[in-house]
Coordinates of C-alpha atoms (C1' of nucleotides) in Angstrom, one line a residue:
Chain A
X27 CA -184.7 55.4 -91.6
X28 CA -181.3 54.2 -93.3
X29 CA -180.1 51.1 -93.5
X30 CA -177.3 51.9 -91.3
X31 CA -179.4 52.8 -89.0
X32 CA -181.7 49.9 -89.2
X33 CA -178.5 48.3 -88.4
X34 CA -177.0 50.3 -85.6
X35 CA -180.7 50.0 -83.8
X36 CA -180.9 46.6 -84.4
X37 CA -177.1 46.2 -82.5
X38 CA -177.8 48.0 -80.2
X39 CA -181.1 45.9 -79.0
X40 CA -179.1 43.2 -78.8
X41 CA -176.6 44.2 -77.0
X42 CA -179.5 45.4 -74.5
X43 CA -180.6 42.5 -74.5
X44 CA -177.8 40.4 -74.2
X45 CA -176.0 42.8 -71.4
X46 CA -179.4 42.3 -69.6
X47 CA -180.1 39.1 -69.2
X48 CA -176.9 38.0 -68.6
X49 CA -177.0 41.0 -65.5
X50 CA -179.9 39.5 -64.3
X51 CA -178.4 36.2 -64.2
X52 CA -175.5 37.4 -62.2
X53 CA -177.9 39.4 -59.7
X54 CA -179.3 36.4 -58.6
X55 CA -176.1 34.3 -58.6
X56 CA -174.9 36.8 -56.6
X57 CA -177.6 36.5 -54.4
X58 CA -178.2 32.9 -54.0
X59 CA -174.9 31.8 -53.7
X60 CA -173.2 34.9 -51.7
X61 CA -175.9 36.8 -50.5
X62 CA -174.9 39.9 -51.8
X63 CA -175.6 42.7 -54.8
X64 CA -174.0 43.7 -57.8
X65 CA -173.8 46.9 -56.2
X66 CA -172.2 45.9 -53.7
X67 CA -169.8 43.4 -55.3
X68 CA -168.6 46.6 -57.7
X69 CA -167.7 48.4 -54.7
X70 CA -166.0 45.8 -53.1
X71 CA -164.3 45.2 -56.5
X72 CA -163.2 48.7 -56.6
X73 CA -161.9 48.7 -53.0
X74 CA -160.5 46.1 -54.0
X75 CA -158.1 47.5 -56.8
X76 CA -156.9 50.4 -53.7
X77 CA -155.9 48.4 -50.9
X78 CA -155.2 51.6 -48.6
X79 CA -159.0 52.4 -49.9
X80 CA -160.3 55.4 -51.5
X81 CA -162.6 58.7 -50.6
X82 CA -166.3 58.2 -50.5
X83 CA -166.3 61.3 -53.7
X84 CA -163.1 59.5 -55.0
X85 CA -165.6 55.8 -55.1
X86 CA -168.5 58.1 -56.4
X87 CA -166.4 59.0 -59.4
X88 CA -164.6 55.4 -60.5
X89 CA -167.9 54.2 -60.2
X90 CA -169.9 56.9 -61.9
X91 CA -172.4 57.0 -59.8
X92 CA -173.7 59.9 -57.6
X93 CA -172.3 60.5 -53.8
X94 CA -175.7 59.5 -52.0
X95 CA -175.5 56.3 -53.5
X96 CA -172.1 55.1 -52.0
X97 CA -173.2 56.4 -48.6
X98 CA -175.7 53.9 -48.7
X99 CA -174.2 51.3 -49.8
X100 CA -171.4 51.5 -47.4
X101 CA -173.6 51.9 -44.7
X102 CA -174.7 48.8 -45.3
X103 CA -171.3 47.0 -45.9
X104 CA -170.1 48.7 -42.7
X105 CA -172.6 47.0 -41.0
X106 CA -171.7 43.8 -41.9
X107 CA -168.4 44.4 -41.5
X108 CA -167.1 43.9 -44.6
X109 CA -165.6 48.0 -45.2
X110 CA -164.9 50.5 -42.6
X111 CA -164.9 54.4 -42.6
X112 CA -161.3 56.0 -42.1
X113 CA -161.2 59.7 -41.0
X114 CA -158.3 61.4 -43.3
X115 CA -155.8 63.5 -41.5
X116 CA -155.8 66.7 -42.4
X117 CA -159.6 66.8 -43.4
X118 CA -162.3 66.3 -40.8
X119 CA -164.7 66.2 -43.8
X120 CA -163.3 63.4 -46.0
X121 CA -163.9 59.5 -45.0
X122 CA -161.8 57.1 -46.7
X123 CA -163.6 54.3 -47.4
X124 CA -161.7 50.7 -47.7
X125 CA -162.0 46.8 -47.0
X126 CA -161.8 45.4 -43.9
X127 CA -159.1 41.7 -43.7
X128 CA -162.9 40.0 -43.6
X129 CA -164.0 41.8 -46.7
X130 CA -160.9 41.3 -48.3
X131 CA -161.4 37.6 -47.6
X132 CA -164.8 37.8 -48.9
X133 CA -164.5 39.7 -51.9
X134 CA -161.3 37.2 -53.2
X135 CA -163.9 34.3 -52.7
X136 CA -166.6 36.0 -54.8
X137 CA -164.2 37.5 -57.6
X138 CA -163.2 34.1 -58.0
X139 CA -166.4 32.5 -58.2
X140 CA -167.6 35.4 -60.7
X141 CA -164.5 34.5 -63.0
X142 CA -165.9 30.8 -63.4
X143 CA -169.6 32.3 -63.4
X144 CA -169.0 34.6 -66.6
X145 CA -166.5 31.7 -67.9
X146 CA -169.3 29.0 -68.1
X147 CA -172.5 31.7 -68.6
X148 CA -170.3 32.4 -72.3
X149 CA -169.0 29.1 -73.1
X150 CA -170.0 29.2 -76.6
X151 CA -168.1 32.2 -77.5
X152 CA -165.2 31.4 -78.7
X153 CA -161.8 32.2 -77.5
X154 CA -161.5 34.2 -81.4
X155 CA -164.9 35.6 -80.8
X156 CA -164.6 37.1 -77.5
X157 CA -161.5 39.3 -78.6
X158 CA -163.3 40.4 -82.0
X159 CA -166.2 41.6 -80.4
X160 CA -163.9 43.2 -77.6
X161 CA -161.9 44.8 -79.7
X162 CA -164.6 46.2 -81.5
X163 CA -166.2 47.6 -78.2
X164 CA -162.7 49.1 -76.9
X165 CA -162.8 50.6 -80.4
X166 CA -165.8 51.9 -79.9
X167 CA -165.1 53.1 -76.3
X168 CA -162.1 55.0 -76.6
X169 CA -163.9 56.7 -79.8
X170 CA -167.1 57.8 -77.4
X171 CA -164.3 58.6 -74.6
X172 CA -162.5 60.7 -76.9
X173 CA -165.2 62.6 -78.0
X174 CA -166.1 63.0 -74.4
X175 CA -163.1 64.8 -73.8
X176 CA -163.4 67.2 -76.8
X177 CA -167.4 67.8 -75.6
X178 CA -165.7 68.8 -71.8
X179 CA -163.3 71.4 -72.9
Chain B
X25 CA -157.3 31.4 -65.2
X26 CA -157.2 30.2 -68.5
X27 CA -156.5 32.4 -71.5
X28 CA -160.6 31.3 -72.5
X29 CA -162.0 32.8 -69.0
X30 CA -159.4 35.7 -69.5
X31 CA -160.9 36.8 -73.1
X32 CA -164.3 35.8 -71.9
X33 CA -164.1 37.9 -68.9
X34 CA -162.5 41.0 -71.2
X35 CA -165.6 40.4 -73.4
X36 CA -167.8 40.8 -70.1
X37 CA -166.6 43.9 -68.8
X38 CA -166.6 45.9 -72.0
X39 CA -170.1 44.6 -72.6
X40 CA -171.4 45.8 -69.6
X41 CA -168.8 49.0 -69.7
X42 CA -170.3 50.0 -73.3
X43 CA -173.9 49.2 -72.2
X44 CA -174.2 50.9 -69.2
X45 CA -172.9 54.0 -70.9
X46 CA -174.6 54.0 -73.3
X47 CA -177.5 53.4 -71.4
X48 CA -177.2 56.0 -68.8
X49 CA -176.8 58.6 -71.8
X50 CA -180.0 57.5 -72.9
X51 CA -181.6 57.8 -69.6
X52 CA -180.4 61.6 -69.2
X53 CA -181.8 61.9 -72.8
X54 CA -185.1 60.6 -72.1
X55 CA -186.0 63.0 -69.2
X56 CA -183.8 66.0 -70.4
X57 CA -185.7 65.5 -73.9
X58 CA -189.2 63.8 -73.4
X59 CA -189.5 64.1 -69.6
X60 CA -189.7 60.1 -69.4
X61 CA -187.5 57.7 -67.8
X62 CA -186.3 54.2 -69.6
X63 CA -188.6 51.4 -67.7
X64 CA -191.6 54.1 -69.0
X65 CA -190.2 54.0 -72.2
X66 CA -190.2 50.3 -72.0
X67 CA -193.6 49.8 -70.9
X68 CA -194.9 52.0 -73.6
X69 CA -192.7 50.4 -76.4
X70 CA -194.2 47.3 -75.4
X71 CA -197.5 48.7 -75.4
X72 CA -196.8 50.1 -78.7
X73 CA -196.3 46.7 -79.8
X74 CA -199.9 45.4 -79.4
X75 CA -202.7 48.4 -80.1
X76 CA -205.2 46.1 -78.4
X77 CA -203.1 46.2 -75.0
X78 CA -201.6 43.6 -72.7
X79 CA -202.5 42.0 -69.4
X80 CA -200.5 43.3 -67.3
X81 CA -199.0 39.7 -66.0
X82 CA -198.6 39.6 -70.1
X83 CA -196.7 42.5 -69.7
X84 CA -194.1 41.5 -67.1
X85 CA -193.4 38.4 -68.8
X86 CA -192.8 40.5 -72.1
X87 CA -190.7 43.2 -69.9
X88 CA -188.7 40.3 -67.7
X89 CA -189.8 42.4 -64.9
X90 CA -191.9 41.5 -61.6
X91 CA -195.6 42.2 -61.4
X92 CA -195.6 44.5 -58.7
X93 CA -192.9 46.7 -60.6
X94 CA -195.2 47.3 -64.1
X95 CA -198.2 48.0 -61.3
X96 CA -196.3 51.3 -60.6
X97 CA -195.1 52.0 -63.8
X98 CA -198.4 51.4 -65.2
X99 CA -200.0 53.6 -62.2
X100 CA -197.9 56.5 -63.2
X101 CA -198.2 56.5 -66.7
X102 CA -202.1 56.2 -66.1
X103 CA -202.5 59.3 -63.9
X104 CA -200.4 61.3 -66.4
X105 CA -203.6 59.7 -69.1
X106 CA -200.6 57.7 -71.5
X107 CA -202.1 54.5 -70.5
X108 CA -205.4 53.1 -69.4
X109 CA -206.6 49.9 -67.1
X110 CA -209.3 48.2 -69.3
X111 CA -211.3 45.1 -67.2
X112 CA -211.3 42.0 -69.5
X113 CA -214.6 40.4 -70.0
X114 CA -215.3 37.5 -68.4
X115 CA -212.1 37.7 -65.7
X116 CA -212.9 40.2 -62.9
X117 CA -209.5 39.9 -61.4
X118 CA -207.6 40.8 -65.2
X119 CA -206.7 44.3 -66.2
X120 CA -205.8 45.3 -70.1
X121 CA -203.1 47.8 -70.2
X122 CA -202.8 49.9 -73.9
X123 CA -201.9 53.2 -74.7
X124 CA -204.7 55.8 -75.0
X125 CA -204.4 58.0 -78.2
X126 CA -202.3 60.5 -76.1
X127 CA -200.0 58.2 -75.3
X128 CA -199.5 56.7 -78.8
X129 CA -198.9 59.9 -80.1
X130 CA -196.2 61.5 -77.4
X131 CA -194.9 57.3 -77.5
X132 CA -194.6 57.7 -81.7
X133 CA -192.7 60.9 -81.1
X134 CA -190.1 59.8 -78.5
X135 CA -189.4 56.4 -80.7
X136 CA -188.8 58.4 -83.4
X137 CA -185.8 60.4 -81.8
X138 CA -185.1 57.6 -79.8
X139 CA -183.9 55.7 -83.7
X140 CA -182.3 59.3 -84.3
X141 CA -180.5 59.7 -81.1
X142 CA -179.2 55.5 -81.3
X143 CA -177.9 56.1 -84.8
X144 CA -176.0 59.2 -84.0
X145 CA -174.5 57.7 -80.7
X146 CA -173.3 54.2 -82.7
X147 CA -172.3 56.3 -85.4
X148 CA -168.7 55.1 -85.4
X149 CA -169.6 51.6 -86.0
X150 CA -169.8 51.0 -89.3
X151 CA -172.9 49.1 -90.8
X152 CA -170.9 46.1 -91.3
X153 CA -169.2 46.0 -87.8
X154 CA -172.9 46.8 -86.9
X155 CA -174.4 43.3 -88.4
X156 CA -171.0 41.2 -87.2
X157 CA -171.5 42.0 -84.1
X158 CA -175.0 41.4 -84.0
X159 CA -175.1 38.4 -85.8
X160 CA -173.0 37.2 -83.1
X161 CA -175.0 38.4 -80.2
X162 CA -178.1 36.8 -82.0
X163 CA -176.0 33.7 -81.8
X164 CA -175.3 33.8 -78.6
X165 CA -179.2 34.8 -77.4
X166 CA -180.0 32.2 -79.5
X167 CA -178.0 29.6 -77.6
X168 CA -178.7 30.7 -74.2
X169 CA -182.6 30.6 -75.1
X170 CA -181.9 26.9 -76.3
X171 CA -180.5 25.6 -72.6
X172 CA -183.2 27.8 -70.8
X173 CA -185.7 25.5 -72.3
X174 CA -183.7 22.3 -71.6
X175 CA -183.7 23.9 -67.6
X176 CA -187.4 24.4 -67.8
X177 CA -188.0 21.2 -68.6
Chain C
dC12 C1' -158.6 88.2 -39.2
dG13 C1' -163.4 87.7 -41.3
dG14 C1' -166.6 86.7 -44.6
dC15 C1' -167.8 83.6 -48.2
dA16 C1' -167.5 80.3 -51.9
dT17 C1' -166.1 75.6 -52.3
dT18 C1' -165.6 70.9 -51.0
dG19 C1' -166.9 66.3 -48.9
dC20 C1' -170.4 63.9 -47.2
dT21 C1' -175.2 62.7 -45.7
dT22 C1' -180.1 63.2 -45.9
dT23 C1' -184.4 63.6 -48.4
dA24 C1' -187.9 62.8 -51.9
dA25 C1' -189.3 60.3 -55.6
dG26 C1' -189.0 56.5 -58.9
dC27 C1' -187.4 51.7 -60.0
dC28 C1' -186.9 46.9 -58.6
dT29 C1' -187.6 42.4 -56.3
dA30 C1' -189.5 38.7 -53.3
dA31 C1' -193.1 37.7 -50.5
dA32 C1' -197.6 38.5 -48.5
dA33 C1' -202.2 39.8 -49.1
dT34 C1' -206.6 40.2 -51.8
dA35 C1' -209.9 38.9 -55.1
dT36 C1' -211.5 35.9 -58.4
dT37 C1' -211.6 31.7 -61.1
dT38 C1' -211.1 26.8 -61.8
dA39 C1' -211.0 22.1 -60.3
dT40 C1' -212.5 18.4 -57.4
dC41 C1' -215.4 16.1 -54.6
Chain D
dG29 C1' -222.8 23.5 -54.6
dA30 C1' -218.8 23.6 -51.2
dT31 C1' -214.1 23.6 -50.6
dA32 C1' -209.5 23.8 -52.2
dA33 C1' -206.0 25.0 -55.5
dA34 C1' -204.6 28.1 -58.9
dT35 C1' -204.4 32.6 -61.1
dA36 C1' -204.2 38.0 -61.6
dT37 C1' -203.1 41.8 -59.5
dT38 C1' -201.7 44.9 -55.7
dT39 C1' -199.4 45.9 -51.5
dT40 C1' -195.3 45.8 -48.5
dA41 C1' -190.6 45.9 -47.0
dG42 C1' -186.1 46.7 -48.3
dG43 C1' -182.4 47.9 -51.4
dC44 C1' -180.7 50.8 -55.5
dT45 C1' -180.6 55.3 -57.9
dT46 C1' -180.6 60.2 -58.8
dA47 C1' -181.0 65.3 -58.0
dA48 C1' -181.3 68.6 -54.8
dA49 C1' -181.0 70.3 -50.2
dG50 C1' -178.5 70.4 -45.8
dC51 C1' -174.4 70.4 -42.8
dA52 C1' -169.6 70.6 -41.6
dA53 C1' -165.1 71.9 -42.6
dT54 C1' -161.8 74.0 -45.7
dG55 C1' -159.7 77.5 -48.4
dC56 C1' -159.5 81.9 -50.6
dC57 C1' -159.3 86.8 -50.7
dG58 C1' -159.7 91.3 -49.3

DNA sequence: CGGCATTGCTTTAAGCCTAAAATATTTATC
DNA sequence: GATAAATATTTTAGGCTTAAAGCAATGCCG
C-alpha cells in the first residue's frame, strides 16, 4: 500500500471514529435529557426548515433514507403528537407530513439545546480550527457531489 | 450564538454529512461486493486483530457496542462457519470468539479491497490535507479520551 | 374510454442496536 | 460449606434501517 494511502486510511479511521463517538454521545443526550432519537430529531429538524411541511417521498429524499423508514418514524411522532399527516389536494395518494404548534415548540427547545451540546462537546477546537477542517470537508463534498452528478448522467 | 458555536456547529454537520456518506457508500460496497454488512465487518476486523480470539464481553468493549448486539453478530457469522465459540478453560460461563481459517481468509480479502476502495474514495484529499486533518482529529480523540477518564473517576 | 405503467405510501422480512431482564457460573464472605 | 454478590452471556422488547412486495391512485397512450 502507498503512503498516500496509508494516509487517506489512516483519516478516514479517525474521522470514523471521531463522527462516532461523538454520535453516540448525542444519542444518549438526546435521550436522557429529551427523550427522544436522532432519528427523530433529523426529521423534526427537517420539518423544521419547511414550515408548510413536506411529502413523506419528498422527507425520504432530503434525508436519504428509504420511504419505509419515514413511515415509521412518523408514526411514532404522530402519536405523540408532535407531526401530523396532511392529505394533499389533488392527490389522494400523497401525505404531507409537517410539525404540529407542539412540535414546533419542542423541536426549538431541543435545537437549541443541541447548539450548546455540540458547542461544549468541541470546546477545544478552536474557532481557526473548526473552519480549516470544514473547509476542507466542503472541499471534499462538493468534489464527491460533483462526481456524483457526472456518474448519474 | 456566538461565532465559536457557529463554526463549531458548521464543523459538526459536515463531519457527520461527509461520514455518513461516506459510510453508507461503503455499506452498499460491502454487500454489493463481499455479501457482508459493516458491523460484520467490524466484528471480524477486530477478530482479525487478535488470532487467539476475544471474549466476547472483550469484544463489545473493543466494538463500543452492547453485549447482546455482538451475540447476534457473532451468531451469524458462526452459522455461516467465519467465526467460532471456543469455552475458556476454567470459566464455564466465558465464550472465545476468533476467526476460523475460512473466515481469516474471506476477512484478509475484503480488508484488502476495503484499503483499495478507501484510497480511491479519499482520493481528492491530498496526503498532506490527509495527515492535517488527522493530526487534528487525533488531537481532539486524544482530549476527549483525557476528560473521560477524569468522569470515570 | 380502457388498459397499463408509474407514482406515493405502507407493509413485511431480516439485520442492527440498546437497555433491561433472565440464566448460569464464579467469587467473596461469613 | 452456604449464601450473597458479582460476572459472562443470552434473551427480550422496542426502535431504526433497508429492499422488496403490496395497495391505491394517477397519468399516459392508443
Amino acid at each position: 500500500m502507498s503512503d498516500a494511502a496509508k494516509d487517506r486510511l489512516r483519516l478516514w479511521l479517525r474521522l470514523l471514529k471521531v463522527v462516532r463517538g461523538i454520535e453516540q454521545d448525542l444519542r444518549d443526550e438526546l435521550r436522557r435529557a429529551h427523550n427522544t432519537t436522532l432519528p427523530r430529531f433529523d426529521v423534526m429538524s427537517a420539518l423544521s426548515r419547511h414550515p408548510e411541511g413536506l411529502k413523506m417521498s419528498q422527507l425520504s429524499g432530503v434525508l436519504r433514507v428509504s420511504n419505509g423508514n419515514v413511515t415509521g418514524i412518523a408514526d411514532r411522532l404522530s402519536e405523540e403528537g408532535l407531526v401530523e399527516r396532511i392529505p394533499v389536494p389533488g392527490d389522494r395518494r400523497a401525505m404531507m407530513l409537517r410539525l404540529t404548534s407542539e412540535g414546533a415548540t419542542e423541536f426549538a427547545r431541543q435545537a437549541e439545546a443541541h447548539q450548546d451540546w455540540i458547542n461544549e462537546k468541541l470546546r477545544d477546537v478552536s474557532p481557526e480550527d473548526a473552519r480549516a477542517m470544514a473547509a476542507r470537508l466542503q472541499a471534499f463534498a462538493a468534489k464527491s457531489e460533483q462526481k456524483e452528478q457526472v456518474n448519474a448522467q
